[in-house]
Structures are given as structure tokens and as C-alpha cells.
CSV table of C-alpha atoms and ligand atoms in Angstrom, one decimal:
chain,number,residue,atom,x,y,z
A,3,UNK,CA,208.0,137.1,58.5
A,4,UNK,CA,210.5,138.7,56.3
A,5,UNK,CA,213.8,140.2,57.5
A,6,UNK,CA,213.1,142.9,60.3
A,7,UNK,CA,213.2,146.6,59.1
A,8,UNK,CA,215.1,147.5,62.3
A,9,UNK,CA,216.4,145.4,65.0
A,10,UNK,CA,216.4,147.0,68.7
A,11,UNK,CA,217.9,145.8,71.7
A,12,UNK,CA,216.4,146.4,74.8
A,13,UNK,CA,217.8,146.4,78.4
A,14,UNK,CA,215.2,146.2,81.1
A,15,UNK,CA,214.1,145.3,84.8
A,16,UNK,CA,213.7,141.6,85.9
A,17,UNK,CA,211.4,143.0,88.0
A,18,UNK,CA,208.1,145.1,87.3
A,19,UNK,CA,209.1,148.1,89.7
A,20,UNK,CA,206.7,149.9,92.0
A,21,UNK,CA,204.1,151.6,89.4
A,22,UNK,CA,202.1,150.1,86.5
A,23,UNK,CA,203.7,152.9,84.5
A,24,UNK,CA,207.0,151.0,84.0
A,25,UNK,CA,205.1,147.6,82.6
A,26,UNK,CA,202.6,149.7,80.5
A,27,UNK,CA,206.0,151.5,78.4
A,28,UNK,CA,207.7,148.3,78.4
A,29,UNK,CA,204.3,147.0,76.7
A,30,UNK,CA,204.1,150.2,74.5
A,31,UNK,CA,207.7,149.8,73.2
A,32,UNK,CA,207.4,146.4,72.4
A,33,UNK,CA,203.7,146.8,70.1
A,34,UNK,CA,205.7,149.8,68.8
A,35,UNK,CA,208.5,147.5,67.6
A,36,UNK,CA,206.3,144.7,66.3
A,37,UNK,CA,203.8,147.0,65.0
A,38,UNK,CA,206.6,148.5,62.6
A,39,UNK,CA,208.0,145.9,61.2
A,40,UNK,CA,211.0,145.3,63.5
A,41,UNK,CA,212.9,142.9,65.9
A,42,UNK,CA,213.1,143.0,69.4
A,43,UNK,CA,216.9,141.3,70.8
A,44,UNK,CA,216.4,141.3,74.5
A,45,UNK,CA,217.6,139.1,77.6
A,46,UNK,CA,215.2,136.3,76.7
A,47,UNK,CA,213.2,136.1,79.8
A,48,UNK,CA,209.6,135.8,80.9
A,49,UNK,CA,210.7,138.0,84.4
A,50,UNK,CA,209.6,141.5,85.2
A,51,UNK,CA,209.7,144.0,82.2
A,52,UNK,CA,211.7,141.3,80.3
A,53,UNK,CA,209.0,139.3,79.7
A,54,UNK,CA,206.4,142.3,79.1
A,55,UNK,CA,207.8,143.8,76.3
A,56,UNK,CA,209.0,140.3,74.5
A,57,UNK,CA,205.1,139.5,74.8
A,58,UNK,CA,204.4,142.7,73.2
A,59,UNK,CA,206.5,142.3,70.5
A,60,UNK,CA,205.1,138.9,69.6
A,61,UNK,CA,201.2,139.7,69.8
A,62,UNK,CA,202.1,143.1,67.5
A,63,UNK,CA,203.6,140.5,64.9
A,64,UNK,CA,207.5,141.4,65.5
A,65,UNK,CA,210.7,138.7,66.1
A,66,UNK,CA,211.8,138.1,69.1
A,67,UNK,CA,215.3,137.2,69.6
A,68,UNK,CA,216.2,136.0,73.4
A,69,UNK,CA,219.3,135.6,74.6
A,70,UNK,CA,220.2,133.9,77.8
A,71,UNK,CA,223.1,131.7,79.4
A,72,UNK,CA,222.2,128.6,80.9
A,73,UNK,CA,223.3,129.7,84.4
A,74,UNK,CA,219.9,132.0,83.9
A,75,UNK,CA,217.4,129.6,82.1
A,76,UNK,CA,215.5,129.2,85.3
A,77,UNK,CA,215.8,132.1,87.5
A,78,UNK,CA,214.8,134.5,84.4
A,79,UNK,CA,212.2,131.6,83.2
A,80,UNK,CA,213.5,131.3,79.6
A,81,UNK,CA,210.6,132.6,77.2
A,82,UNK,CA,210.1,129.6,74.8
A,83,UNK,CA,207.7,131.7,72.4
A,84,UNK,CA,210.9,133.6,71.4
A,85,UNK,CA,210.9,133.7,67.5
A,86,UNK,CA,214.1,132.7,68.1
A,87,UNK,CA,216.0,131.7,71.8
A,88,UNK,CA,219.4,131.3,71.9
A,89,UNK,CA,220.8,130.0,74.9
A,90,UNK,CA,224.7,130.5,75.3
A,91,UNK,CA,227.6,129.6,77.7
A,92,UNK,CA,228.2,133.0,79.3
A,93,UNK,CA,227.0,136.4,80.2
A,94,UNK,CA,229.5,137.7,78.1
A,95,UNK,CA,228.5,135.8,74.5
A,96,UNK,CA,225.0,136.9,75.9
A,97,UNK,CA,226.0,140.3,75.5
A,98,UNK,CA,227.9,140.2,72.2
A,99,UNK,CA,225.1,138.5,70.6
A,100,UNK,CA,222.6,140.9,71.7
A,101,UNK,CA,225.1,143.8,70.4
A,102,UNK,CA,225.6,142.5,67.4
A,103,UNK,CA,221.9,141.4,66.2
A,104,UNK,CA,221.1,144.9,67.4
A,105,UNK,CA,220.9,148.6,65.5
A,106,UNK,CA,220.0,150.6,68.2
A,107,UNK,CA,220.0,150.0,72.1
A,108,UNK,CA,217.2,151.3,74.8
A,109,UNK,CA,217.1,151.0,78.7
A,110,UNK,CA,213.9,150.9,80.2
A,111,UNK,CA,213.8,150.8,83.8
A,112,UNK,CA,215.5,148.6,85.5
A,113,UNK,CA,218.6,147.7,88.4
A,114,UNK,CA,222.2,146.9,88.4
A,115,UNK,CA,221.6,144.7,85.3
A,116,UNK,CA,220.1,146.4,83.1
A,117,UNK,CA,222.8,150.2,84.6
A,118,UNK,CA,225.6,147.4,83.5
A,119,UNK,CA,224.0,146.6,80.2
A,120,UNK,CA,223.4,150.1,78.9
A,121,UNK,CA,226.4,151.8,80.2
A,122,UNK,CA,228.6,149.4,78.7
A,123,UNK,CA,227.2,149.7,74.9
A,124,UNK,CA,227.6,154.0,75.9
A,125,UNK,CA,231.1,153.2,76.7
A,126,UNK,CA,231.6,151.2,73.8
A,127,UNK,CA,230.1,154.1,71.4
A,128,UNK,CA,232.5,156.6,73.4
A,129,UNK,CA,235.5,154.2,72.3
A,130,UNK,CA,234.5,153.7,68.7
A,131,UNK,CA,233.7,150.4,68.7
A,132,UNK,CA,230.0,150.9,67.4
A,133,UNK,CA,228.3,153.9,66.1
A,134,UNK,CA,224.6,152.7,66.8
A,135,UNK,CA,222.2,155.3,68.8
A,136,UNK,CA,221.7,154.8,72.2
A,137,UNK,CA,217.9,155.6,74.2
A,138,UNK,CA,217.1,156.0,77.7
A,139,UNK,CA,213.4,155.8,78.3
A,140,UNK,CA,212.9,157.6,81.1
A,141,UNK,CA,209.6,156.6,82.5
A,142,UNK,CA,207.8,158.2,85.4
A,143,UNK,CA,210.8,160.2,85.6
A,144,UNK,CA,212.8,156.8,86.9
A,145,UNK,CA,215.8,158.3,85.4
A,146,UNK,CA,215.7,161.8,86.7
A,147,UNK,CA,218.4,161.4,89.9
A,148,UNK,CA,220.9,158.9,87.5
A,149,UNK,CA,220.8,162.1,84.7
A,150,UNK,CA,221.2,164.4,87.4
A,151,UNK,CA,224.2,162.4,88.7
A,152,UNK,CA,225.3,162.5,85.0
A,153,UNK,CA,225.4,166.6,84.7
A,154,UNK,CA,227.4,166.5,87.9
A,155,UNK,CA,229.9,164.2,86.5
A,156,UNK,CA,230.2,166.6,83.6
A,157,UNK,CA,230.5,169.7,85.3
A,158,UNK,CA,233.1,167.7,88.0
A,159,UNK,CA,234.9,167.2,84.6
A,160,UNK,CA,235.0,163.2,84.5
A,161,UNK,CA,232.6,163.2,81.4
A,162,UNK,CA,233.1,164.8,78.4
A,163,UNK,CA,229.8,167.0,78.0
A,164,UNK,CA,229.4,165.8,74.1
A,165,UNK,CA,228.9,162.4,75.9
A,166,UNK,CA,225.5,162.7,76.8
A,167,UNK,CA,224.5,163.9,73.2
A,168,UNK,CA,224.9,160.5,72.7
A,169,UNK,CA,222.3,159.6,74.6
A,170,UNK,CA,218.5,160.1,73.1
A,171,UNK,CA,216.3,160.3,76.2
A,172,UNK,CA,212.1,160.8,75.6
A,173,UNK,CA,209.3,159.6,78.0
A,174,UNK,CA,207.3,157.6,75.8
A,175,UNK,CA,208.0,154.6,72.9
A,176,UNK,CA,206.5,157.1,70.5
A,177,UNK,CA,209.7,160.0,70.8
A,178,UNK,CA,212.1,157.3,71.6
A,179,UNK,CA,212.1,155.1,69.2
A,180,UNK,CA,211.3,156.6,65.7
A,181,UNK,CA,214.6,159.0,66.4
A,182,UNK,CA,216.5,155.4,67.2
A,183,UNK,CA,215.4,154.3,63.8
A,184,UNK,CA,216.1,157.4,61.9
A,185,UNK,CA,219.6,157.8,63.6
A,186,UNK,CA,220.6,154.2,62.8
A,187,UNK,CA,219.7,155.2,59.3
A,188,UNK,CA,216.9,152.6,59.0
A,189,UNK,CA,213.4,152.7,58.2
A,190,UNK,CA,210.2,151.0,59.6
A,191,UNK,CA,208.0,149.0,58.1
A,192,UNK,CA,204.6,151.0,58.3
A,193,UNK,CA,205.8,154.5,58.3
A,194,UNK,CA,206.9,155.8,61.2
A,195,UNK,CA,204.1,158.3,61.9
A,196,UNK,CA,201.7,155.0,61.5
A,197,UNK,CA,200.6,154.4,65.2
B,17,AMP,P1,218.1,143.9,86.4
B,17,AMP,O1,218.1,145.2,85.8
B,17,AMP,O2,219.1,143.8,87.5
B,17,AMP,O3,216.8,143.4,86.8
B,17,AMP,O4,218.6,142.9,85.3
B,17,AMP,C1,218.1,142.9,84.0
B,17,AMP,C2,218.9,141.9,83.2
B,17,AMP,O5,220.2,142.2,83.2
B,17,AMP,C3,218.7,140.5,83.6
B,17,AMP,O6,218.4,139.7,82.5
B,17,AMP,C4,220.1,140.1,84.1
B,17,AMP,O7,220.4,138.8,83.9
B,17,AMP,C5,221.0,141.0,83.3
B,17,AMP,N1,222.3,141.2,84.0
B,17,AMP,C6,222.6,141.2,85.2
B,17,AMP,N2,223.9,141.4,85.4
B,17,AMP,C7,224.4,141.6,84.2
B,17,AMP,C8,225.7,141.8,83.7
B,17,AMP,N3,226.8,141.9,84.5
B,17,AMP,N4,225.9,142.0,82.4
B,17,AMP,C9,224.8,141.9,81.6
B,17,AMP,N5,223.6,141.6,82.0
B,17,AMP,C10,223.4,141.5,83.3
């Protein structure tokens, strides 16, 4: 395959969660990506929504770029149909790489991994040390009581309110990630009204 039009990263559960809904978005974000042309950069795993949207990816003809430190190979089960699988020292170079191969970020459901992963790269933005968009896909409104806690932190004054304008939050793949592209100035491969 040629280079990616886009390259996403996506943060998401080890775990499946408690309703089919979470694996069948993690599935739908994953055909979208490879489906348009683009690259999945993910946490390199075949656990929980990890490994669902990584399979996605593949079978719509997308790249899949996993990332995982050795300490993780075997609890995550390292996915070794990864277009490419990198597996590094640290958590840390884990996270820099996947920042770096990335133009956008999205957090699908997920635990204190996945909170750690996303929040960081919104920190990050809020610093200036990257301008790429940032999604939440809030699935089977998973996210509801976090963005609730969110508007309370604004209105308790410990969050600028402009800071959740950085934040793109939809329900589905299709909302989400066409306005990821667009804001990361990038294009898809098919056309983004294709599926
Ligand atoms: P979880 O959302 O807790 O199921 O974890 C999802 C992914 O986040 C897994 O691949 C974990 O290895 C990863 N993870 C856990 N802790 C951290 C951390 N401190 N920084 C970055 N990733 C993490």
C-alpha cells in the first residue's frame, strides 16, 4: 500500500466492556480508517477493543501500526498481523511513537489506560506542544458522567471553558472521524462521504 492519507491514533479498552455496542464502534472505526485510505497507530494488542479495531483496519485494507513495550507483549497478546509492530523498551517511547506517527487522536471506551492516554495528548494540545485534533467517541453514552464531570470543572473554574472546544465528541465513526481528518487538514483516500 502507498503512504496512508491520514494516520489516526486510537486509545481504547483492553477489555470489550459490558455491551456489544462498544466492540461494534471499535469495528466501525477501524473499516472506516482502512476503508479510506488511512493508518491506524494503536497500542498493538489483540485484547479487548485493541484488538477489534486493529482487525478492522486490516480486513478494510488499512496499515496497522502497533506499539507495545515488552513488559506488555503477553498480557496484551501482541498482534503479529500488524502491518507494522514495534515493540519498544518503555511505556513512555510507547507513547511518543504512537504521538508522533499520529495526525489526529480518538478515545473509544476504555479504563484508566486508555483516561491516561487521551488526557495526556489534551494536555499536551493545551500546552502547545501539538496542534492535532482530538475525538472522544462517546458510545452508548459511555462518556456522558466523565463530560458531565468536565462542565463542572469548568464552571468550578479549574478548566478554561475554550478547553473542551478542543475536544470533537460524535457517537458514531461516521461524525467522528471525517471532522478529525478535515481539522488535521488532510484528506482520505475515497472521499470522505464514500461509505
Ligand atoms: P485500559 O483502558 O485500562 O484497558 O488500557 C488501554 C491501554 O492503555 C492498554 O494498552 C494499556 O497498556 C494502556 N495503558 C495503561 N496504562 C497506561 C499509561 N500509564 N500510559 C499509557 N498507556 C497505558
Amino acid at each position: 500500500m502507498s503512504r496512508p492519507a491520514f494516520s489516526v491514533a486510537v486509545y481504547c479498552g483492553s477489555r470489550t466492556g459490558v455491551t456489544a455496542a462498544f466492540a461494534q464502534a471499535a469495528a466501525a472505526i477501524g473499516h472506516w480508517i482502512g476503508s479510506h485510505g488511512g493508518q491506524l497507530v494503536y497500542g498493538g494488542g489483540t485484547s479487548g477493543l485493541m484488538g477489534v479495531v486493529a482487525d478492522a483496519t486490516l480486513q478494510a485494507g488499512g496499515r496497522v501500526v502497533g506499539v507495545i513495550p515488552t513488559s506488555l507483549v503477553e498480557r496484551e497478546l501482541a498482534h503479529r498481523g500488524c502491518t507494522e509492530l514495534h515493540v519498544v523498551d518503555t511505556m513512555h517511547e510507547r507513547k511518543r511513537m504512537m504521538a508522533e506517527r499520529a495526525d489526529a487522536f480518538v478515545a473509544l471506551p476504555g479504563g484508566i489506560g486508555t483516561l491516561e492516554e487521551i488526557f495526556e495528548v489534551w494536555t499536551w494540545r493545551q500546552l502547545g506542544y501539538h496542534d492535532k485534533p482530538i475525538g472522544l467517541l462517546n458510545v452508548a453514552g459511555y462518556y456522558d458522567a466523565l463530560l458531565a464531570f468536565l462542565d463542572h470543572s469548568v464552571r468550578q473554574q479549574f478548566m478554561a471553558p475554550a478547553l473542551m472546544g478542543l475536544v470533537h465528541t460524535a457517537t458514531n465513526a461516521q461524525q467522528l472521524l471525517p471532522a478529525l481528518v478535515q481539522a488535521a487538514g488532510l484528506s482520505d483516500g475515497p472521499g470522505l462521504s464514500a461509505i
